[in-house]
Amino acid sequence: YQVWAVGFYNRPGATVLSTVFAQPCNPQLPGSVSFPEGTVAIKFLFTDASPDEVTYLRSAPEYDANIDEPGSGSRPRLVEDRRQTIVRLLQVDISVKDKNAPETGWVFGTFGWVGPLKGDGLYDNLVPVSLQWRNDPRVYDTRIAESWINPDLQNIMYGWAKRPALGFNGRANGPADNIRSSCLSCHA
């Protein structure tokens, strides 16, 4: 399945990114990028996976999107080679630059769509999946102490042979994310 994302930053984060993209056709990445305290980023992830196969996507908000052909791989595609199809809301990631996370500077939270539809039809179905405030840098087994994983989602979003955990050795991650990584490892 394909996963497509749309991200947003608040004003402090967008201001930093505006320096990188001051010339949109010639972005300039400085030696380091430092986002100020209080920067917030939110990313909505959508998938073309069928709710018949990924059952927790039942009743997820649906949108028309121009995405790559199934099985086309990860190489870049021309826009005209894409096809219109339905994608469903799968996951929402929120990151906050926070001085209370001194080693990493960031706190990450992931929320996943879990159907069937209930309550307000959006926020009531976005269930906390994981939270990560550090990356357990000296932990090489599953004794993770700097992430929280929602145990109610075991056997729904993780907990089987091909996906025993969400992230590396049980670190925080979302259902669309690389099992060999974590929120902080990927976004560090």
mmCIF file of N, CA, C and O in Angstrom, residues 56 153-166 175 179:
data_model
loop_
_atom_site.group_PDB
_atom_site.id
_atom_site.type_symbol
_atom_site.label_atom_id
_atom_site.label_comp_id
_atom_site.label_asym_id
_atom_site.label_seq_id
_atom_site.Cartn_x
_atom_site.Cartn_y
_atom_site.Cartn_z
ATOM 1 N N TYR A 56 -9.178 -1.590 10.818
ATOM 2 C CA TYR A 56 -9.351 -0.415 11.668
ATOM 3 C C TYR A 56 -9.546 0.864 10.854
ATOM 4 O O TYR A 56 -9.850 1.918 11.396
ATOM 5 N N LEU A 153 -4.071 -1.212 21.540
ATOM 6 C CA LEU A 153 -3.961 -1.375 20.086
ATOM 7 C C LEU A 153 -3.162 -2.610 19.685
ATOM 8 O O LEU A 153 -2.975 -2.866 18.503
ATOM 9 N N GLN A 154 -2.708 -3.380 20.687
ATOM 10 C CA GLN A 154 -2.030 -4.632 20.368
ATOM 11 C C GLN A 154 -3.009 -5.534 19.637
ATOM 12 O O GLN A 154 -4.189 -5.604 19.976
ATOM 13 N N ASN A 155 -2.541 -6.200 18.618
ATOM 14 C CA ASN A 155 -3.318 -7.054 17.722
ATOM 15 C C ASN A 155 -4.283 -6.271 16.846
ATOM 16 O O ASN A 155 -5.095 -6.865 16.152
ATOM 17 N N ILE A 156 -4.192 -4.953 16.880
ATOM 18 C CA ILE A 156 -4.935 -4.101 15.945
ATOM 19 C C ILE A 156 -3.941 -3.420 15.012
ATOM 20 O O ILE A 156 -4.032 -3.540 13.798
ATOM 21 N N MET A 157 -2.953 -2.706 15.607
ATOM 22 C CA MET A 157 -1.927 -2.018 14.815
ATOM 23 C C MET A 157 -0.555 -2.671 14.936
ATOM 24 O O MET A 157 0.355 -2.331 14.191
ATOM 25 N N TYR A 158 -0.381 -3.561 15.869
ATOM 26 C CA TYR A 158 0.880 -4.285 16.058
ATOM 27 C C TYR A 158 0.595 -5.530 16.886
ATOM 28 O O TYR A 158 -0.504 -5.712 17.390
ATOM 29 N N GLY A 159 1.599 -6.401 16.991
ATOM 30 C CA GLY A 159 1.456 -7.562 17.852
ATOM 31 C C GLY A 159 1.344 -8.885 17.116
ATOM 32 O O GLY A 159 0.839 -9.857 17.662
ATOM 33 N N TRP A 160 1.814 -8.964 15.880
ATOM 34 C CA TRP A 160 1.828 -10.229 15.146
ATOM 35 C C TRP A 160 3.236 -10.441 14.592
ATOM 36 O O TRP A 160 4.098 -9.574 14.724
ATOM 37 N N ALA A 161 3.484 -11.561 13.977
ATOM 38 C CA ALA A 161 4.844 -11.969 13.598
ATOM 39 C C ALA A 161 5.577 -10.919 12.763
ATOM 40 O O ALA A 161 6.735 -10.628 13.022
ATOM 41 N N LYS A 162 4.923 -10.331 11.762
ATOM 42 C CA LYS A 162 5.612 -9.378 10.896
ATOM 43 C C LYS A 162 5.684 -7.978 11.494
ATOM 44 O O LYS A 162 6.445 -7.144 11.015
ATOM 45 N N ARG A 163 4.891 -7.729 12.501
ATOM 46 C CA ARG A 163 4.937 -6.423 13.191
ATOM 47 C C ARG A 163 4.707 -6.629 14.681
ATOM 48 O O ARG A 163 3.643 -6.319 15.211
ATOM 49 N N PRO A 164 5.697 -7.184 15.378
ATOM 50 C CA PRO A 164 5.523 -7.448 16.815
ATOM 51 C C PRO A 164 5.431 -6.171 17.646
ATOM 52 O O PRO A 164 4.840 -6.167 18.715
ATOM 53 N N ALA A 165 6.022 -5.076 17.155
ATOM 54 C CA ALA A 165 6.006 -3.789 17.849
ATOM 55 C C ALA A 165 5.810 -2.701 16.801
ATOM 56 O O ALA A 165 5.889 -2.953 15.602
ATOM 57 N N LEU A 166 5.573 -1.484 17.261
ATOM 58 C CA LEU A 166 5.421 -0.381 16.317
ATOM 59 C C LEU A 166 6.772 0.105 15.805
ATOM 60 O O LEU A 166 6.953 0.347 14.621
ATOM 61 N N PRO A 175 1.499 3.170 12.848
ATOM 62 C CA PRO A 175 1.262 1.995 12.015
ATOM 63 C C PRO A 175 1.801 2.114 10.596
ATOM 64 O O PRO A 175 2.080 1.111 9.954
ATOM 65 N N ILE A 179 9.246 -0.125 11.027
ATOM 66 C CA ILE A 179 9.391 -0.891 12.269
ATOM 67 C C ILE A 179 10.829 -0.878 12.779
ATOM 68 O O ILE A 179 11.083 -1.106 13.953
#
